[in-house]
Coordinates of C-alpha atoms and ligand atoms in Angstrom, one line a residue:
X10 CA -24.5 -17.9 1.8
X11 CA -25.3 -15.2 -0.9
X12 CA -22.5 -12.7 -0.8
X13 CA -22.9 -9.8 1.3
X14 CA -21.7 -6.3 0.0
X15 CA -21.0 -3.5 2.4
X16 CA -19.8 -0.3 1.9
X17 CA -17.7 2.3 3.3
X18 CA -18.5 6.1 2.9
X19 CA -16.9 9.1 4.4
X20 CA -18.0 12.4 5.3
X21 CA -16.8 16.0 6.8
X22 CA -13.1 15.6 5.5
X23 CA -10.8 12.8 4.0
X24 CA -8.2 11.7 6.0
X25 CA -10.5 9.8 8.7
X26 CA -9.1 6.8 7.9
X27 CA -11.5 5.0 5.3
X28 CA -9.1 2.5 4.5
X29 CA -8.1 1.5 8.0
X30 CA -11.6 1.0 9.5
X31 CA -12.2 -0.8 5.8
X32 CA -9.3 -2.9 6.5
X33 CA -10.4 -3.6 10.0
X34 CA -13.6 -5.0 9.1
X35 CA -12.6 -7.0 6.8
X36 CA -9.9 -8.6 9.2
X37 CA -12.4 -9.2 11.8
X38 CA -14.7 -10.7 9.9
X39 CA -12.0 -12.6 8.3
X40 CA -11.3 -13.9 11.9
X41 CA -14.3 -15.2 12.2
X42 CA -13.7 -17.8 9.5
X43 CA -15.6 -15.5 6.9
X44 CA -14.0 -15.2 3.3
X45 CA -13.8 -11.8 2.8
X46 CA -12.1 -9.0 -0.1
X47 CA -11.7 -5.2 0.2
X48 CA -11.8 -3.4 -2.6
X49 CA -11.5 0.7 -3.3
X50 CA -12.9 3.0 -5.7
X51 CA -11.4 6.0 -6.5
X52 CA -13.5 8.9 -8.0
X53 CA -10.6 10.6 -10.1
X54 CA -10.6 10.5 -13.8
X55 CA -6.8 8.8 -14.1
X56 CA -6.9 5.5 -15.5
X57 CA -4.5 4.0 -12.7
X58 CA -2.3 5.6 -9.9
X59 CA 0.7 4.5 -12.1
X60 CA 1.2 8.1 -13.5
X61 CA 0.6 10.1 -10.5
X62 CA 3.1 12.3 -8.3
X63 CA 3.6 10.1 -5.2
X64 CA 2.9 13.9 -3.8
X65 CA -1.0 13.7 -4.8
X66 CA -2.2 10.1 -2.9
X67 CA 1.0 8.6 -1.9
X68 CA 2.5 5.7 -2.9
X69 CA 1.5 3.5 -6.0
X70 CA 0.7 0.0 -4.6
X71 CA 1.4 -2.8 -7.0
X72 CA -1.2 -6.0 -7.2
X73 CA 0.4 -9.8 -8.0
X74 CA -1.2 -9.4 -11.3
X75 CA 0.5 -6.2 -12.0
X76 CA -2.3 -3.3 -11.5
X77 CA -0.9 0.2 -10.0
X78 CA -3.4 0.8 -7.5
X79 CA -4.3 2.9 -4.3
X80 CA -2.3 2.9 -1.4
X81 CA -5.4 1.6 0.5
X82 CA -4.9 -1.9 -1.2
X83 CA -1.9 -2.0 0.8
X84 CA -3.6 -1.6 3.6
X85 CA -6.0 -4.4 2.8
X86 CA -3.4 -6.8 2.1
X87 CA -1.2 -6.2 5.5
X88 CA -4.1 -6.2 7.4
X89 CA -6.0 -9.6 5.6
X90 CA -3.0 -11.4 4.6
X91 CA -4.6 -12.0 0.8
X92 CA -3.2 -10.8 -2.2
X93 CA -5.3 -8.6 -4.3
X94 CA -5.8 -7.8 -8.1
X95 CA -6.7 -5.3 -10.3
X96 CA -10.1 -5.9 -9.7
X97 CA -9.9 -4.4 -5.9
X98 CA -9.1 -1.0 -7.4
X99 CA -11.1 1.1 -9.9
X100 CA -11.0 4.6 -10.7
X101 CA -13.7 7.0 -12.7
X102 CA -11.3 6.9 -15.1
X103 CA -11.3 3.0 -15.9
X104 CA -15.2 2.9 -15.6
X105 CA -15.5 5.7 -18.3
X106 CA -13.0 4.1 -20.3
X107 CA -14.4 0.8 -20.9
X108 CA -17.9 2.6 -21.4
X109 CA -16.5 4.7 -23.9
X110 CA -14.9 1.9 -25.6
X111 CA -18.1 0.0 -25.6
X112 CA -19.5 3.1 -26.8
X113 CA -17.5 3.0 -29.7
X114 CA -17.7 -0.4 -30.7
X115 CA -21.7 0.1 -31.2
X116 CA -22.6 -1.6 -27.9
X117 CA -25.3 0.8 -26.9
X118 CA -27.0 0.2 -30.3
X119 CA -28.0 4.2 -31.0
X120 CA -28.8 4.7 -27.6
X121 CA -27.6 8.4 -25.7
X122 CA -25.0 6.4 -23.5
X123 CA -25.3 8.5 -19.6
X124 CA -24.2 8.7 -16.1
X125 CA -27.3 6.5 -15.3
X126 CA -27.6 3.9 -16.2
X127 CA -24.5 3.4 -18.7
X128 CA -21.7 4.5 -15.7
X129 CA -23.3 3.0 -12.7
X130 CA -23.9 0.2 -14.5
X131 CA -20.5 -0.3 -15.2
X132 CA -19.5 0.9 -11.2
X133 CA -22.7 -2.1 -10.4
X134 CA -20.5 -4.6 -12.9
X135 CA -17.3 -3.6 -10.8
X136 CA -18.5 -4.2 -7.5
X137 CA -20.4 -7.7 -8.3
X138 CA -17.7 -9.0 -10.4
X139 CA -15.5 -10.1 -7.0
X140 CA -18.9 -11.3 -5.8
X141 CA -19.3 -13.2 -8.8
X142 CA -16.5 -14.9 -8.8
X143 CA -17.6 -17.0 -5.7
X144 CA -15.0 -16.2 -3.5
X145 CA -16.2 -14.2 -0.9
X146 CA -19.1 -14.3 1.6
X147 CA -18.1 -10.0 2.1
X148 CA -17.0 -7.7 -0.3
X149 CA -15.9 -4.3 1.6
X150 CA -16.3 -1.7 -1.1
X151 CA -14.8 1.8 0.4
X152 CA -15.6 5.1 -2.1
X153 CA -12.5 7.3 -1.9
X154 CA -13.2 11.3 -1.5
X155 CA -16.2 12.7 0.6
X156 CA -19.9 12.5 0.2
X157 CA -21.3 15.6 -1.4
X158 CA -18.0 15.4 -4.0
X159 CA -19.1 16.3 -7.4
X160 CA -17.3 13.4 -8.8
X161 CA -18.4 10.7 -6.3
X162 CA -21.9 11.0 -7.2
X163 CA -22.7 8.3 -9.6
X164 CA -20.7 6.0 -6.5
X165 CA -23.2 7.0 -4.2
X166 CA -25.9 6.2 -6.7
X167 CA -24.4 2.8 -7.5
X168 CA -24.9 2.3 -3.7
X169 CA -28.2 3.5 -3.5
X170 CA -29.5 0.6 -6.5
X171 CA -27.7 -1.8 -5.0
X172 CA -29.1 -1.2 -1.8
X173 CA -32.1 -1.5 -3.4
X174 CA -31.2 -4.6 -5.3
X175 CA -29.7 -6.7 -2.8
X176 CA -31.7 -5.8 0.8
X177 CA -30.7 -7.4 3.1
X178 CA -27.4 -8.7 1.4
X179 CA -26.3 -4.8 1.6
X180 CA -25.2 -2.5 3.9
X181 CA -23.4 1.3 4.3
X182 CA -21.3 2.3 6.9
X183 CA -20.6 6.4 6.9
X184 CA -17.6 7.3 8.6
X185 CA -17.9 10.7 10.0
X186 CA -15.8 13.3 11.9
X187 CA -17.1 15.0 15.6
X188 CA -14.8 17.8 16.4
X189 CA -14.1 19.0 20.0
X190 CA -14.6 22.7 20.4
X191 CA -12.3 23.6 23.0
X192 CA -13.6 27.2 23.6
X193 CA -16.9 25.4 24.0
X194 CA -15.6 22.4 25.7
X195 CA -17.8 20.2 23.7
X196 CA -18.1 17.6 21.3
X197 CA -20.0 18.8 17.9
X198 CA -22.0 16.4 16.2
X199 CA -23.8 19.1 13.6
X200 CA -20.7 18.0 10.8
X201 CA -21.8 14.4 11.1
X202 CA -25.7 15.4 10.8
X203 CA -24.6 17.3 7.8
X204 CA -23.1 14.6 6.0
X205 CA -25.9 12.1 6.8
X206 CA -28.1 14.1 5.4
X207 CA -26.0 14.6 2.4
X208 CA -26.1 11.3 2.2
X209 CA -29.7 11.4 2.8
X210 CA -30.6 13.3 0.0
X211 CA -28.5 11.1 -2.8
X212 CA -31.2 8.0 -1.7
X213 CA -29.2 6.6 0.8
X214 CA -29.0 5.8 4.8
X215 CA -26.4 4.2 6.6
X216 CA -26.7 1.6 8.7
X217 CA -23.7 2.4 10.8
X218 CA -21.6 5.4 11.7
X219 CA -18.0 5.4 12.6
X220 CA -17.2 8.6 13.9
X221 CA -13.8 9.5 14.4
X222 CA -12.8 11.9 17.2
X223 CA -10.6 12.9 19.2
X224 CA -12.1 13.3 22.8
X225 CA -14.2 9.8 23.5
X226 CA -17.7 10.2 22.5
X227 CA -20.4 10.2 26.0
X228 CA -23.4 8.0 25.6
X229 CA -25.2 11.6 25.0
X230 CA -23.3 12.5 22.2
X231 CA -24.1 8.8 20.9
X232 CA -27.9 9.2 21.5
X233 CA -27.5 12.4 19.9
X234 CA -26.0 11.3 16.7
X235 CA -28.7 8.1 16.8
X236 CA -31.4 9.8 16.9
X237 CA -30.7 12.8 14.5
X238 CA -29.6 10.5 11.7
X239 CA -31.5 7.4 11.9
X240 CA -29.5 4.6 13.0
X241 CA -29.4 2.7 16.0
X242 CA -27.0 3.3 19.2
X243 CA -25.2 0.2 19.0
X244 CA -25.0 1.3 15.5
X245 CA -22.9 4.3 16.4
X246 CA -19.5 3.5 16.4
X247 CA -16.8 5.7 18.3
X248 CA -13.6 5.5 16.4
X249 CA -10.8 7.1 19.0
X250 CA -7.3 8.0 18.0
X251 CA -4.9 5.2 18.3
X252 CA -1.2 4.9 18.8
X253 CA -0.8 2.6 15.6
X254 CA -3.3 1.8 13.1
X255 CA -2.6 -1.8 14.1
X256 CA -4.8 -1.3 16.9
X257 CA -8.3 -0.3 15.1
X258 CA -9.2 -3.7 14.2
X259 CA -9.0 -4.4 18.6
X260 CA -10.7 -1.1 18.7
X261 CA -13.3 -2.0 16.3
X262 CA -14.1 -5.2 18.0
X263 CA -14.6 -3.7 21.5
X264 CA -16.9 -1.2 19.7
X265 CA -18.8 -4.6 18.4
X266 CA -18.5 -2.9 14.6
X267 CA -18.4 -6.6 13.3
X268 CA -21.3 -7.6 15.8
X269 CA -23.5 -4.7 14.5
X270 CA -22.4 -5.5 10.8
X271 CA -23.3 -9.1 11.0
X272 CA -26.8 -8.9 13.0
X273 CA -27.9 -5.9 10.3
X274 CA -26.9 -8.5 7.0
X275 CA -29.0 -11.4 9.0
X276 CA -26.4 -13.3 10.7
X277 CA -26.0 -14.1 14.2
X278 CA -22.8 -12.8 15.2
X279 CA -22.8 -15.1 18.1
X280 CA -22.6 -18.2 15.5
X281 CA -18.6 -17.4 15.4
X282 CA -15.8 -15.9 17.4
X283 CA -13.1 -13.5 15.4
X284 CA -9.7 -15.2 17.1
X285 CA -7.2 -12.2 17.0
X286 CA -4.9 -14.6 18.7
X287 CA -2.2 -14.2 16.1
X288 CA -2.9 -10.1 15.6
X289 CA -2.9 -9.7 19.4
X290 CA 0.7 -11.8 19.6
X291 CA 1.8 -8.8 16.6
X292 CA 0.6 -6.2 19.0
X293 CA 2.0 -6.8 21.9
X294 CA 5.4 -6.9 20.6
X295 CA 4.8 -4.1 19.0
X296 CA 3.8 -2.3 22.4
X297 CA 6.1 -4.2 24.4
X298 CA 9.6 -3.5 22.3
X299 CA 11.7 -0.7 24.2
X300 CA 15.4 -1.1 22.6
X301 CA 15.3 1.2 19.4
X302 CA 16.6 0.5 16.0
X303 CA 17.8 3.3 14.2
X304 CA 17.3 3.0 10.6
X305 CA 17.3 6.0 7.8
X306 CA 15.3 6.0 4.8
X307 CA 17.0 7.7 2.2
X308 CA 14.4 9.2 -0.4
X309 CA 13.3 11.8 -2.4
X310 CA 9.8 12.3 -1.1
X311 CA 10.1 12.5 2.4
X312 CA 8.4 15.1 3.3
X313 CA 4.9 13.2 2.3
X314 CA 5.4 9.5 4.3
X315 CA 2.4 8.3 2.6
X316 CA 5.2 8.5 -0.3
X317 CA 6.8 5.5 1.4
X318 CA 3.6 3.7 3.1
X319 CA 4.0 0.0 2.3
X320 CA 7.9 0.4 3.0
X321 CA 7.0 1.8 6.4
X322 CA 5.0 -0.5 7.3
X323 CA 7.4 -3.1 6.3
X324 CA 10.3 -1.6 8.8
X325 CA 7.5 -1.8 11.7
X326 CA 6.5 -5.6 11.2
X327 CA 10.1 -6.3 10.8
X328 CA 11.5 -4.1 13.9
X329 CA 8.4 -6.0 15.9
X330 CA 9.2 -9.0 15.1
X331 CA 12.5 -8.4 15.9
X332 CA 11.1 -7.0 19.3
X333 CA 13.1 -3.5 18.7
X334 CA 11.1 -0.2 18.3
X335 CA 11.5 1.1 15.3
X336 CA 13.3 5.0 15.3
X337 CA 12.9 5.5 11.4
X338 CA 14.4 9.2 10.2
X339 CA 13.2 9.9 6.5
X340 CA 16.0 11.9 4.7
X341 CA 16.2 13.7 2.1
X342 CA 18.7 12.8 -0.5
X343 CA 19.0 16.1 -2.0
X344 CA 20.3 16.9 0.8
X345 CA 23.2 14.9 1.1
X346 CA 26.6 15.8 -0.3
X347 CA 30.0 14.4 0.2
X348 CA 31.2 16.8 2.5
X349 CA 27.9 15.9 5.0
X350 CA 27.0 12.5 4.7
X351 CA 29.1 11.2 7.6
X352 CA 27.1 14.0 9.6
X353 CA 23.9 13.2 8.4
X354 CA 24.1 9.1 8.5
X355 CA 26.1 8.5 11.3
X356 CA 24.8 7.0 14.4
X357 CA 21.8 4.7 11.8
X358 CA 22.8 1.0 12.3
X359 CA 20.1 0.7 9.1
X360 CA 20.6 2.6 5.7
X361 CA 17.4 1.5 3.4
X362 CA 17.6 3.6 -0.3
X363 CA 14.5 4.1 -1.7
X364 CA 13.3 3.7 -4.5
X365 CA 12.1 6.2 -7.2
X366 CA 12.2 7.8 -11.0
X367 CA 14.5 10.5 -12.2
X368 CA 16.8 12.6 -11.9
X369 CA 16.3 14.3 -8.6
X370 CA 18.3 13.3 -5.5
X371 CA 20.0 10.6 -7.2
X372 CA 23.8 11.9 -6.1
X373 CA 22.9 12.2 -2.3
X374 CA 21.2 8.5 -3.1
X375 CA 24.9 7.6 -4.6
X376 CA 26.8 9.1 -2.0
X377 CA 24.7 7.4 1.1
X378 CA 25.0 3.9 -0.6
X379 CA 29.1 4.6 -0.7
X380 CA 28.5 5.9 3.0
X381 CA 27.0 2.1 3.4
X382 CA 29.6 0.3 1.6
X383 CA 32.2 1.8 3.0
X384 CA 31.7 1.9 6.7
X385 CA 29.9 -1.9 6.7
X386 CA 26.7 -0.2 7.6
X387 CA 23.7 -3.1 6.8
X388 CA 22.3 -1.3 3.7
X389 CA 18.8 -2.2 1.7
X390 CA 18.2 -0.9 -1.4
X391 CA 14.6 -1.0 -3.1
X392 CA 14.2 -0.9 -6.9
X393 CA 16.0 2.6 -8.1
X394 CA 17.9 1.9 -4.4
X395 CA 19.5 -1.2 -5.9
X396 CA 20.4 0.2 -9.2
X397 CA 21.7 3.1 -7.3
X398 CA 23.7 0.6 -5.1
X399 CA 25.3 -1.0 -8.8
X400 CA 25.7 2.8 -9.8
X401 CA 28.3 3.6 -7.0
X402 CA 30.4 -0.1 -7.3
X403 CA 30.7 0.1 -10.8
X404 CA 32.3 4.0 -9.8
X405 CA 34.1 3.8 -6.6
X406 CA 35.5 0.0 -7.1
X407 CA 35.6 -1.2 -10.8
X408 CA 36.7 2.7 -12.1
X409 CA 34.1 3.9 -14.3
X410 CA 33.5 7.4 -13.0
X411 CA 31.0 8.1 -15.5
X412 CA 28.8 5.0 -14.8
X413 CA 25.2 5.6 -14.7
X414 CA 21.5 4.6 -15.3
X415 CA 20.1 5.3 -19.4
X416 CA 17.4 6.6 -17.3
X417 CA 19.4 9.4 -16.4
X418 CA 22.5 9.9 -18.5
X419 CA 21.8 7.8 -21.8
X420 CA 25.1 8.9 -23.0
X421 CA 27.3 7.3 -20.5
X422 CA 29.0 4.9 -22.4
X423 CA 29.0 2.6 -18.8
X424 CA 25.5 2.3 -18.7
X425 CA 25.0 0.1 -15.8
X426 CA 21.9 0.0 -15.9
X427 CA 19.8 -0.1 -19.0
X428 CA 16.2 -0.7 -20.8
X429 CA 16.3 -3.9 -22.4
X430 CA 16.2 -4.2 -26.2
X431 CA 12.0 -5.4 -26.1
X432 CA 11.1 -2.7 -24.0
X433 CA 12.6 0.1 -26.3
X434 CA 9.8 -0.2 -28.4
X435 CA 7.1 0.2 -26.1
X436 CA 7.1 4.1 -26.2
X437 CA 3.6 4.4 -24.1
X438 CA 4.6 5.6 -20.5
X439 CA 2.7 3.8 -17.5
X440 CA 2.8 0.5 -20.4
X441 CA 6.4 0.0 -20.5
X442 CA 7.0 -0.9 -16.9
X443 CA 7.7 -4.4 -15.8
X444 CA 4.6 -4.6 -13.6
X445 CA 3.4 -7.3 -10.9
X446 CA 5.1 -10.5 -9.2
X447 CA 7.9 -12.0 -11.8
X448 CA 9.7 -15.4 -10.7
X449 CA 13.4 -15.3 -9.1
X450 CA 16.0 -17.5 -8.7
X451 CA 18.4 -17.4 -6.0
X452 CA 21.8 -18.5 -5.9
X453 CA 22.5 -21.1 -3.6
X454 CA 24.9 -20.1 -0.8
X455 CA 23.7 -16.5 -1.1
X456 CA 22.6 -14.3 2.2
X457 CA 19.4 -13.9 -0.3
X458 CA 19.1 -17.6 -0.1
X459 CA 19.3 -18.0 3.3
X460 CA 17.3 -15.8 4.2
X461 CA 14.2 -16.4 2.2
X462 CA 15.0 -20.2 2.9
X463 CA 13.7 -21.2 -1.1
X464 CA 15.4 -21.0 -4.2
X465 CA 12.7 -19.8 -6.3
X466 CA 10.5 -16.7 -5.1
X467 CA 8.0 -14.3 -6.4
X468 CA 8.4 -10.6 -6.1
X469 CA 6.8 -7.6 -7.2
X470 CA 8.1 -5.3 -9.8
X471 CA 7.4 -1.8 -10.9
X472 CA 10.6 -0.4 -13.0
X473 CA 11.3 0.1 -16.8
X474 CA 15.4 -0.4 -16.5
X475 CA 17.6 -3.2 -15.7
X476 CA 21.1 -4.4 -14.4
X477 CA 23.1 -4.6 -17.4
X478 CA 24.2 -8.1 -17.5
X479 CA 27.3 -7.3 -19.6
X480 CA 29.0 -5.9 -16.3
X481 CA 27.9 -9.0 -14.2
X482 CA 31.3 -10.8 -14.7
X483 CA 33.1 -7.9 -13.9
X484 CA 30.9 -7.3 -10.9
X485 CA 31.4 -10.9 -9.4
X486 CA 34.9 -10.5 -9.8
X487 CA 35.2 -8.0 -7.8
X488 CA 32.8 -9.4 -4.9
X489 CA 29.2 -8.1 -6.0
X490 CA 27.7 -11.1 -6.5
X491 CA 24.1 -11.2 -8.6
X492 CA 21.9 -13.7 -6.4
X493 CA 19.0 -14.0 -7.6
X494 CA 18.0 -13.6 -11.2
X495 CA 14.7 -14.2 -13.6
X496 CA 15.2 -17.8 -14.5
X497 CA 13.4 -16.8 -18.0
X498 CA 15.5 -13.7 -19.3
X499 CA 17.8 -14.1 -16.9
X500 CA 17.5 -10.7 -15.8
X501 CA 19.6 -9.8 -12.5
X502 CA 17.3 -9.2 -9.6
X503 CA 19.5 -9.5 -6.5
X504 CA 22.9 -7.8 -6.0
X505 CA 24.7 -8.5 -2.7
X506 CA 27.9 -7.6 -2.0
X507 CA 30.5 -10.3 -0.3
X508 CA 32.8 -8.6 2.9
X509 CA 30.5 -6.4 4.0
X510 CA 27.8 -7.2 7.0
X511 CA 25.0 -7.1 5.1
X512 CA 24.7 -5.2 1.3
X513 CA 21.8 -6.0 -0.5
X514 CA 19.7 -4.3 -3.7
X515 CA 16.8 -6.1 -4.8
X516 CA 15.1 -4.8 -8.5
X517 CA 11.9 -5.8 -7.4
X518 CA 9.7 -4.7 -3.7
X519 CA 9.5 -6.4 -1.3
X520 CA 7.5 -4.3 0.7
X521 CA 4.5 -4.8 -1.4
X522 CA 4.1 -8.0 0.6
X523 CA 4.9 -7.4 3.8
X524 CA 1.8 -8.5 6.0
X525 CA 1.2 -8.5 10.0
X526 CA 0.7 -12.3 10.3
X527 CA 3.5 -12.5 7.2
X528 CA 6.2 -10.0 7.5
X529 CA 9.4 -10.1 4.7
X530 CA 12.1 -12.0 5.4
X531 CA 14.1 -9.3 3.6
X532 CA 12.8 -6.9 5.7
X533 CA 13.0 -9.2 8.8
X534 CA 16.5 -9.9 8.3
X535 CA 17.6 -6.3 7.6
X536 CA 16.5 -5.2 10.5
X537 CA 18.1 -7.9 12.9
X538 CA 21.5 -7.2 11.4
X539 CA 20.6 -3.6 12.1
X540 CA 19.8 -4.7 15.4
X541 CA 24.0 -5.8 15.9
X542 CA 25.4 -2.7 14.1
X543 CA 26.6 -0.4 17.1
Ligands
LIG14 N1 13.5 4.5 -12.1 C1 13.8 3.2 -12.0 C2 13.3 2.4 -13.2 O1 12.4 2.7 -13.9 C3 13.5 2.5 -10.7 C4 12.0 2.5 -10.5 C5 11.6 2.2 -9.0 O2 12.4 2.5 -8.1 N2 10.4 1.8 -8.8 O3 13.8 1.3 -13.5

């Protein structure tokens, strides 16, 4: 079967949920035995996530192959259980920069190089290169922002010559908002006609509509819509607030959105059955788990969770798997001094310390990993949470008070934790990160050990400092054992700490592969000692 693009548009506002319904689609399809990739692209002129403010978009996602990416990749690999690469994520920013470049090496041969056709082209190359590759019967291509968006114009035109390329191999799928008006008591579909036409007028029609509300749509409302913006009614989708987002791919099927996909790209959908078995078992414990576990996240950008997305989502596979209901209290570090951290993290049988860049909360991160340590409370820390974790021991039990990260004090003469020699010479931010899935050992006998049941894993990393191995000995000695280390430059990736329940830092995150049908063992096992800490 020729590959089959579809895309995913949004209108009225952002924050409908692009990503999820994306997501959705792509797992029910998947369930139907179909071989299927999402991918996302971003209209802002940034090269890659990697230097943005967790504040603007949320969290930066990390691919195997070591991309930053959009949060919404995250999304696509919990949801479809497939890792994806840098190729799943492009921003304006890329697609101008490789013109450019070409521009520069003489490519265009004296031509005026433009919007159309140099940068569609180069969106066009984008999107076909996953089909090219041979690998997927669907390719789910969502545009981030909102139709009518200055920027996402040449998107929307990419869309509109593929459509026109492809046929019937193509489709669009406009997700929309309908607002209740309470004074009016009503449903309002004039937004969604609005966009459509919006759409419309940049050369393209959707197929199908997703509309998001709030109040369930009548079959008026649904004729309504039909009729004003040329689609069918089975074609109208009603997208209804859920309790988790875990639900909208159940949702989607019982709207038939893969049904109506399917029979509009030529396919009968009655050729397969999407079996959910495995997603349903996920859900049910997830509805079905009363007993709470009470974990706290300690970070620095609490007040946006989209800051802390894939770790999130991590805590809820884990706490449903463990059939507990996750109570998760986001705190802020800066907050936390000595004098109220037994106030403020009493009563958690869970700390988790996140992970992050400078200089910012880092004390309250200090004090809530001694809070940990000391009162045998099961502690995870991510990444900055880890070295954070080596911070305090090397302070509180080996005696170096003025022990510290070079990122943050490159005076200390204890740095425990430092940039390697190699990467000192790399001086261009965003390139001097150890990026994407790195090989680790784990000692045998460890808790890590045991609990990942392997000796050699793969983990993501996103981080430009290290655990100074010259402290290691002095570290073991005194029961902070390194277990788990890069078996090439034996870099320490795993600190656990003997005598206490549960103590562990990991350099690398885990939660960038955390997956409904594949939650983290790290994650997994956190939370079940959690789960006996009264
Ligand atoms: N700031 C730390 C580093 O660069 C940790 C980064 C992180 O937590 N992702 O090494």
């Amino acid at each position: 079967m020729a590959t089959k693009y579809i895309f995913v548009t949004g209108g009225v506002t952002s924050s409908l949920g692009k990503g999820i319904i994306s997501a959705s689609l792509g797992k029910l399809l998947q369930a139907r035995g179909y071989r299927v990739t999402n991918q996302k692209l971003d209209p802002y002129i940034n090269v890659d996530p990697g230097t943005l403010n967790p504040y603007e978009h949320g969290e930066c996602y990390v691919t195997v192959d070591g991309h930053e990416a959009d949060l919404d990749l995250g999304h696509y690999e919990r949801f479809l259980n497939v890792p994806s690469t840098k190729a799943n994520n492009v921003t304006s920013g890329r697609i101008y920069q490789n013109v450019i470049n070409r521009e520069r090496r003489g490519d265009f041969l004296g031509k005026t190089v433009q919007v159309i056709p140099h940068i569609t082209d180069e969106i066009k190359r984008n999107i076909k290169m996953l089909g090219n590759t041979g690998d997927f019967d669907f390719v789910i291509t969502e545009i981030g922002g909102t139709v009518g968006d200055i920027e996402s114009l040449p998107y929307i035109e990419s869309v509109r010559q593929m459509r026109w390329e492809l046929g019937k191999d193509c489709l669009c799928i406009h997700l929309t908002y309908v607002p209740f008006v309470a004074a009016a008591g009503e449903l309002k579909t004039k937004p969604t006609q609005h966009s459509v036409k919006e759409l419309q007028q940049e050369g393209v029609q959707p197929d199908v509509l997703v509309l998001r509300a709030e109040h369930p749509i009548t079959p008026e409302v649904r004729k309504k819509v039909a009729l004003f913006c040329n689609v069918d009614s089975e074609a109208v989708i009603e997208s209804a607030d859920v309790k988790t987002i875990y639900e909208v791919p159940i949702r989607m099927q019982q709207e038939g959105l893969d049904r109506v996909v399917l029979k509009r790209l030529g396919i009968n959908p009655d050729d397969t059955v999407a079996d959910m078995k495995q997603w349903n078992f996920f859900l049910d414990k997830l509805h079905n788990a009363t007993e709470e576990v009470k974990i706290a996240l300690v970070g620095k950008y609490v007040r946006l969770p989209d800051a802390y997305k894939s770790i999130i989502e991590s805590l809820i596979h884990a706490s449903a798997y463990n059939d507990r209901k996750l109570k998760l209290d986001l705190i802020l570090s800066e907050e936390i001094n000595d004098n109220n951290v037994s106030d403020i993290l009493s009563g958690y049988q869970g700390i988790l310390i996140a992970p992050g860049f400078g200089e910012r909360g880092v004390d309250g991160k200090i004090i809530a990993a001694r809070f940990a340590r000391e009162n045998n409370v099961p502690c995870l820390g991510i990444c900055f949470g880890m070295q954070v974790m080596a911070i305090e021991f090397a302070r509180d039990v080996l005696g170096y008070a003025d022990a510290h990260t070079a990122e943050i004090n490159p005076q200390t003469p204890h740095k425990i934790i430092d940039m390697m020699e190699d990467q000192k010479v790399v001086l261009d931010k965003g390139g001097s990160m150890r990026l994407g899935a790195f090989a680790c050992r784990l000692l045998k006998n460890s808790k890590a050990a045991e609990l990942y049941g392997k000796e050699l894993i793969y983990e993501r990393h996103r981080h430009r400092f290290e655990f100074n191995n010259q402290y290691k000995e002095e570290f073991e000695k005194n029961g902070m054992i390194v277990s788990g280390f890069n078996p090439e430059t034996n870099l320490g990736e795993i600190i656990e700490l003997k005598n206490h329940p549960w103590y562990i830092g990991v350099q690398f995150h885990p939660e960038y592969s955390s997956t409904v049908l594949n939650p983290h063992p790290l994650f997994l096992e956190f939370v079940k000692v959690a789960t006996q800490h009264k």
